[in-house]
DNA sequence: AAACATCGATTACAAGTGTAATCTTAAATG
DNA sequence: CATTTAAGATTACACTTGTAATCGATGTTT
């Protein structure tokens, strides 16, 4: 039972369901309408594909369906992060962080959060 | 001039060229043979596609071609990292690092490197 | 009740991808 | 020199993805 691939377009739909769950197809359509130019039919297709892939489920509510995710965002991102970092950085996050550090995409707040993370890690692993 | 998409299979080929450059098709085939089950023809196809996409170039060496990357690994990974983190973590690396921290994929060495990175960052941005 | 709107299901269709096989041509070998 | 080999070019083909349109059934409206 290998994790199904979730395409980019599918991800955007799934992401709505992670935010607002359960949601009808038209809820999703409405939510996405603010930042995507997708036709309603397109979104319905994506919902169907996610259902077929076993990524989301639904309950019949009269005539509409109410959809909900079957996987947690954290689990998904954890897996994706691991495979991404595995592929591009041999599994090490530090080069990734280093890239962000030099690329100027790191703020003082980010750095403080990182420090807190490290402090926590050290407390736990000692 | 939008960056061409590089598929997963293509990436593995490109990655060989980042390691060993320039290289003939059979060099790439040999290098990949250790960890991939790909047919020689498949790899040739991938090389051609990378050429067509403008990701790699080549020089005719008699009858064979010598291929070489046209983009730097660092540039590619930087772009990918940014879009990945943008997509999954709203552009913040800290949640990614946090995931690694709790997921146990973080070693003492990693933490030390992170600390060094932070120290360096603080020195630079002050 | 008849017409219409709307749901999900099914079908569409081009581009990209994984994974090669075949073709053409030129080099190597007998 | 004739033939076999091997390099890249071209073609193949099923599956996925983006992006919908159409279909059949069921609610809704007049």
Tab-separated table of C-alpha atoms (C1' of nucleotides) in Angstrom, chain D:
chain	number	residue	atom	x	y	z
D	1	DC	C1'	35.383	-3.953	-48.622
D	2	DA	C1'	31.262	-6.232	-46.333
D	3	DT	C1'	29.136	-6.856	-42.235
D	4	DT	C1'	28.166	-6.252	-37.531
D	5	DT	C1'	27.878	-2.853	-33.861
D	6	DA	C1'	26.690	0.987	-31.537
D	7	DA	C1'	25.403	6.150	-31.186
D	8	DG	C1'	21.932	9.282	-31.324
D	9	DA	C1'	17.070	10.248	-33.560
D	10	DT	C1'	12.578	8.966	-34.041
D	11	DT	C1'	8.568	6.490	-32.745
D	12	DA	C1'	5.700	3.947	-29.339
D	13	DC	C1'	2.503	3.435	-25.880
D	14	DA	C1'	0.151	3.313	-21.460
D	15	DC	C1'	-0.548	6.178	-17.419
D	16	DT	C1'	-0.935	10.647	-15.092
D	17	DT	C1'	-2.250	15.379	-14.921
D	18	DG	C1'	-4.599	19.714	-16.022
D	19	DT	C1'	-8.607	21.231	-17.468
D	20	DA	C1'	-12.956	20.729	-18.490
D	21	DA	C1'	-17.726	19.101	-21.067
D	22	DT	C1'	-21.409	15.876	-21.221
D	23	DC	C1'	-24.566	12.500	-19.097
D	24	DG	C1'	-28.007	10.652	-16.077
D	25	DA	C1'	-30.488	11.270	-11.943
D	26	DT	C1'	-32.541	13.906	-8.499
D	27	DG	C1'	-34.086	18.132	-6.358
D	28	DT	C1'	-36.293	22.835	-7.120
D	29	DT	C1'	-39.251	26.159	-9.280
D	30	DT	C1'	-43.179	27.694	-11.658
